[in-house]
């Protein structure tokens, strides 16, 4: 029996008990863990099949055909390492080390296997990625108001009565969190244009029109201010700029809010009254903030829990203080770090600013927006691509060299969570194929002839050092497979107050209060592409093959286009077109269509990201804007 930890990019980060029975891996949720105990989610249960899949890559490969087609030849580890290192050296000499980019993200959240390889890239002064595909806009928005995006410890949910799930679908993405809130008896509301699995199980659903959350939240704030539904003592002590805010929101017309948001005036008033009465808190989703409106929306929504008297009344992120700079070795650099904004990858490639791309823990040729553009650039440009992967993904199909990776069941690591303040242990329980991210970076460093000891520090030593800095030891972690780090969520603005009037926003050229901007005129249907229950981003599609590829549409929009249930349709915009089948349902509001995110194009011939917008939200850290995508649909 060993302790494992689910390393997926998921709120829950489950502690797992693993064993080998009759040669097969068996996993169950660690019953001792207070947050993730009792069960694994449906996609988590796919993991033994995922790890044992016969499709796992087993040997290094070199491309012999065109980029994008499965035309590769086996080569030895020796050859693969030699080619990679000589290309790295050539790139450094010809173009400079900053033309090398390590593109990594959410494939495996293990602290060592995510960050240790960056020691190698920092040592050679390569460029690194400024992550912005996921939670960026909301993070920036919370910094504007609170100076931190670290919210409530989920075990403290028991102190509250009402939780609003805003732009998040926890029944699919945060099932342990949802169950915990249920167990503690909280009243649950959902704000989401779509009647999601969560909306169906919640006490109330506010089907706000997509992109209008800022106005909805400001309208609720107006009612609270007007009816004096706020904690006066708390507000006067802890909120900066409240008087100005009062004047600002009193100008918001409820009639206008009703017409824009689709939520009627009485519902807005009722939201405000009950939210105050029950002193509500809000779980701000990662899903909904990936749009042009997302940053402003998070800013506006995050004010509501402060009005009822919570210093930190939101859930968004948790950070237990792991020293990531130490693990990723930023101190090893001798040249200043060039950070490449993640959502401008295509732009940097186009400008020949990247000549060598090393991809691990990521599948951008499934997860990245505007696939046609990215693929075209990668085909046209002279860029050498190395991919470290478990499977022959779309991204691997574009590689010059592929190294086989292993799964977290095949190595040691520790991991934190962005939902609960625990660190989990992950022990090696088996060996199937490939090498870990840690091992590959050691192999690269050796082949490069690097002598620096930090590039060879053992995994246990790194874990021990991380834990020691937090006041724990690895032995303590070995005891139950997890330890809890005490969190002290605190306001971290310069003034020490919750800055309703945001100086930080002002310093970026934004208005001090959140502003609602009307939807662009003349656009067709807004395409939402949220998460799917059985995959995690692009992962497990090749394991759970029956993924849901329908385009979901409201009956009104279907009737207008003469589309009937089961019809085959073409979904199109200026970026591309795809063909799929339609599902007509009132769960989707008029004006919106929905398709689940990031399946494998190589298995379907397409995915939703052939249509999604690759612009960035410049006001909020160059964040992704997947949900600011407009399409039209016709029957074929
Ligand atoms: N349309 C649309 N697209 C989206 C989103 C959306 O809402 N809509 N959401 C976005 C969000 S929130 C995110 S976080 C991104 C995620 O995008 P990515 O970070 O690209 O994540 P994945 O698609 O899961 O790809 C991870 C890859 O890592 C590989 N992998 C797993 N374990 C390991 C390992 O140990 N070592 C190595 N070397 N590789 C490993 C997996 O096989 C997989 O191919 O997608 C974004 N894409
Ligand atoms: N099963 C599963 N779990 C996952 C993932 C997965 O792929 N599958 N991915 C993981 C990752 S990388 C992430 S970032 C998280 C994301 O987890 P969630 O935050 O739950 O994200 P999504 O499902 O993308 O989006 C949540 C909801 O936002 C709604 N939404 C879209 N636009 C708007 C809007 O304008 N206003 C409002 N109020 N709502 C809107 C969508 O309808 C959707 O129901 O989940 C993680 N967990
Ligand atoms: Mo994400």
Short mmCIF file of N, CA and C and ligand atoms in Angstrom, two decimals, residues 8-9 105-108 133-134 290 360-364 367 388-390 393 405-406 411 437 529 536-539 597 608-609 612 626, ligand 1:
data_model
loop_
_atom_site.label_atom_id
_atom_site.label_comp_id
_atom_site.label_asym_id
_atom_site.label_seq_id
_atom_site.Cartn_x
_atom_site.Cartn_y
_atom_site.Cartn_z
N UNK A 8 -3.72 15.95 -11.05
CA UNK A 8 -4.41 16.70 -12.10
C UNK A 8 -4.63 18.16 -11.68
N UNK A 9 -4.88 19.00 -12.70
CA UNK A 9 -5.13 20.42 -12.46
C UNK A 9 -6.59 20.59 -12.05
N UNK A 105 2.60 23.42 -18.37
CA UNK A 105 1.49 23.91 -17.56
C UNK A 105 0.87 22.82 -16.71
N UNK A 106 -0.34 22.43 -17.02
CA UNK A 106 -1.15 21.78 -15.99
C UNK A 106 -1.20 20.25 -16.05
N UNK A 107 -0.39 19.63 -16.88
CA UNK A 107 -0.46 18.17 -17.03
C UNK A 107 -0.24 17.42 -15.73
N UNK A 108 0.70 17.88 -14.93
CA UNK A 108 1.00 17.23 -13.65
C UNK A 108 1.40 18.32 -12.67
N UNK A 133 -3.36 31.19 -19.08
CA UNK A 133 -4.43 30.51 -19.81
C UNK A 133 -5.63 30.23 -18.90
N UNK A 134 -5.38 30.23 -17.58
CA UNK A 134 -6.40 29.69 -16.69
C UNK A 134 -7.03 30.74 -15.78
N UNK A 290 -12.57 33.70 -17.94
CA UNK A 290 -11.75 33.68 -19.16
C UNK A 290 -12.50 34.38 -20.29
N UNK A 360 6.45 20.29 -21.91
CA UNK A 360 6.10 19.19 -21.01
C UNK A 360 4.90 19.59 -20.18
N UNK A 361 4.15 18.62 -19.70
CA UNK A 361 2.94 18.90 -18.89
C UNK A 361 1.93 19.76 -19.63
N UNK A 362 1.90 19.72 -20.92
CA UNK A 362 0.96 20.59 -21.64
C UNK A 362 0.65 20.01 -23.01
N UNK A 363 -0.53 20.35 -23.47
CA UNK A 363 -0.96 19.89 -24.80
C UNK A 363 -1.58 21.07 -25.54
N UNK A 364 -0.75 22.08 -25.85
CA UNK A 364 -1.30 23.31 -26.43
C UNK A 364 -2.04 23.06 -27.75
N UNK A 367 -5.36 22.48 -26.18
CA UNK A 367 -5.91 23.39 -25.16
C UNK A 367 -5.83 24.86 -25.53
N UNK A 388 7.80 16.19 -24.23
CA UNK A 388 7.89 15.11 -23.25
C UNK A 388 6.46 14.75 -22.87
N UNK A 389 6.02 13.57 -23.22
CA UNK A 389 4.60 13.22 -23.13
C UNK A 389 4.38 11.76 -22.77
N UNK A 390 3.18 11.51 -22.24
CA UNK A 390 2.74 10.13 -21.97
C UNK A 390 2.17 9.47 -23.22
N UNK A 393 0.03 12.82 -28.34
CA UNK A 393 -0.99 13.88 -28.40
C UNK A 393 -0.82 14.68 -29.69
N UNK A 405 7.13 10.00 -21.22
CA UNK A 405 7.04 10.40 -19.81
C UNK A 405 6.44 9.25 -19.01
N UNK A 406 6.57 9.31 -17.68
CA UNK A 406 5.83 8.35 -16.86
C UNK A 406 4.75 9.07 -16.06
N UNK A 411 6.65 7.46 -9.65
CA UNK A 411 7.71 8.31 -9.11
C UNK A 411 7.27 8.96 -7.80
N UNK A 437 9.51 13.86 -15.35
CA UNK A 437 10.00 15.18 -15.74
C UNK A 437 11.30 15.48 -15.00
N UNK A 529 -17.18 27.33 -23.80
CA UNK A 529 -16.55 26.01 -23.90
C UNK A 529 -15.98 25.60 -22.54
N UNK A 536 -10.00 16.00 -18.08
CA UNK A 536 -9.46 17.16 -17.38
C UNK A 536 -8.61 17.88 -18.41
N UNK A 537 -9.11 19.02 -18.84
CA UNK A 537 -8.60 19.67 -20.05
C UNK A 537 -8.56 18.61 -21.15
N UNK A 538 -7.39 18.35 -21.74
CA UNK A 538 -7.42 17.36 -22.83
C UNK A 538 -7.17 15.93 -22.33
N UNK A 539 -6.88 15.77 -21.04
CA UNK A 539 -6.48 14.45 -20.56
C UNK A 539 -7.67 13.50 -20.39
N UNK A 597 -14.74 21.68 -23.66
CA UNK A 597 -13.41 22.15 -24.04
C UNK A 597 -12.39 21.05 -24.40
N UNK A 608 -13.15 22.34 -30.06
CA UNK A 608 -13.75 23.67 -29.98
C UNK A 608 -12.71 24.77 -30.15
N UNK A 609 -11.45 24.45 -29.85
CA UNK A 609 -10.43 25.49 -29.93
C UNK A 609 -10.04 25.85 -31.37
N UNK A 612 -12.07 29.19 -30.97
CA UNK A 612 -11.99 30.12 -29.82
C UNK A 612 -11.03 31.28 -30.07
N UNK A 626 -11.22 32.70 -23.77
CA UNK A 626 -11.91 31.61 -24.48
C UNK A 626 -13.41 31.89 -24.66
N1 LIG B 1 -11.94 26.06 -25.16
C1 LIG B 1 -11.35 26.03 -23.97
N2 LIG B 1 -10.06 25.70 -23.90
C2 LIG B 1 -9.44 25.71 -22.70
C3 LIG B 1 -10.13 26.03 -21.52
C4 LIG B 1 -11.51 26.36 -21.61
O1 LIG B 1 -12.18 26.65 -20.61
N3 LIG B 1 -12.08 26.35 -22.86
N4 LIG B 1 -9.50 25.99 -20.32
C5 LIG B 1 -8.09 26.27 -20.30
C6 LIG B 1 -7.53 25.91 -18.99
S1 LIG B 1 -8.37 26.47 -17.63
C7 LIG B 1 -6.41 25.22 -18.85
S2 LIG B 1 -5.75 25.02 -17.29
C8 LIG B 1 -5.70 24.69 -20.04
C9 LIG B 1 -4.96 23.38 -19.80
O2 LIG B 1 -4.16 23.14 -20.89
P1 LIG B 1 -2.82 22.25 -20.76
O3 LIG B 1 -1.99 22.75 -19.66
O4 LIG B 1 -2.24 22.16 -22.12
O5 LIG B 1 -3.40 20.87 -20.22
P2 LIG B 1 -3.81 19.48 -20.85
O6 LIG B 1 -4.62 19.65 -22.06
O7 LIG B 1 -4.38 18.71 -19.73
O8 LIG B 1 -2.43 18.83 -21.28
C10 LIG B 1 -1.53 18.31 -20.35
C11 LIG B 1 -0.67 17.27 -21.03
O9 LIG B 1 0.33 16.85 -20.10
C12 LIG B 1 0.52 15.46 -20.23
N5 LIG B 1 1.05 14.94 -18.97
C13 LIG B 1 0.37 14.44 -17.91
N6 LIG B 1 1.21 14.05 -16.94
C14 LIG B 1 2.45 14.33 -17.38
C15 LIG B 1 3.74 14.17 -16.82
O10 LIG B 1 3.90 13.72 -15.70
N7 LIG B 1 4.80 14.56 -17.57
C16 LIG B 1 4.67 15.09 -18.82
N8 LIG B 1 5.77 15.45 -19.46
N9 LIG B 1 3.46 15.24 -19.38
C17 LIG B 1 2.37 14.88 -18.67
C18 LIG B 1 -0.84 14.92 -20.56
O11 LIG B 1 -0.75 13.65 -21.20
C19 LIG B 1 -1.44 16.03 -21.44
O12 LIG B 1 -1.27 15.77 -22.80
O13 LIG B 1 -6.67 24.48 -21.08
C20 LIG B 1 -7.30 25.66 -21.46
N10 LIG B 1 -8.12 25.39 -22.63
#
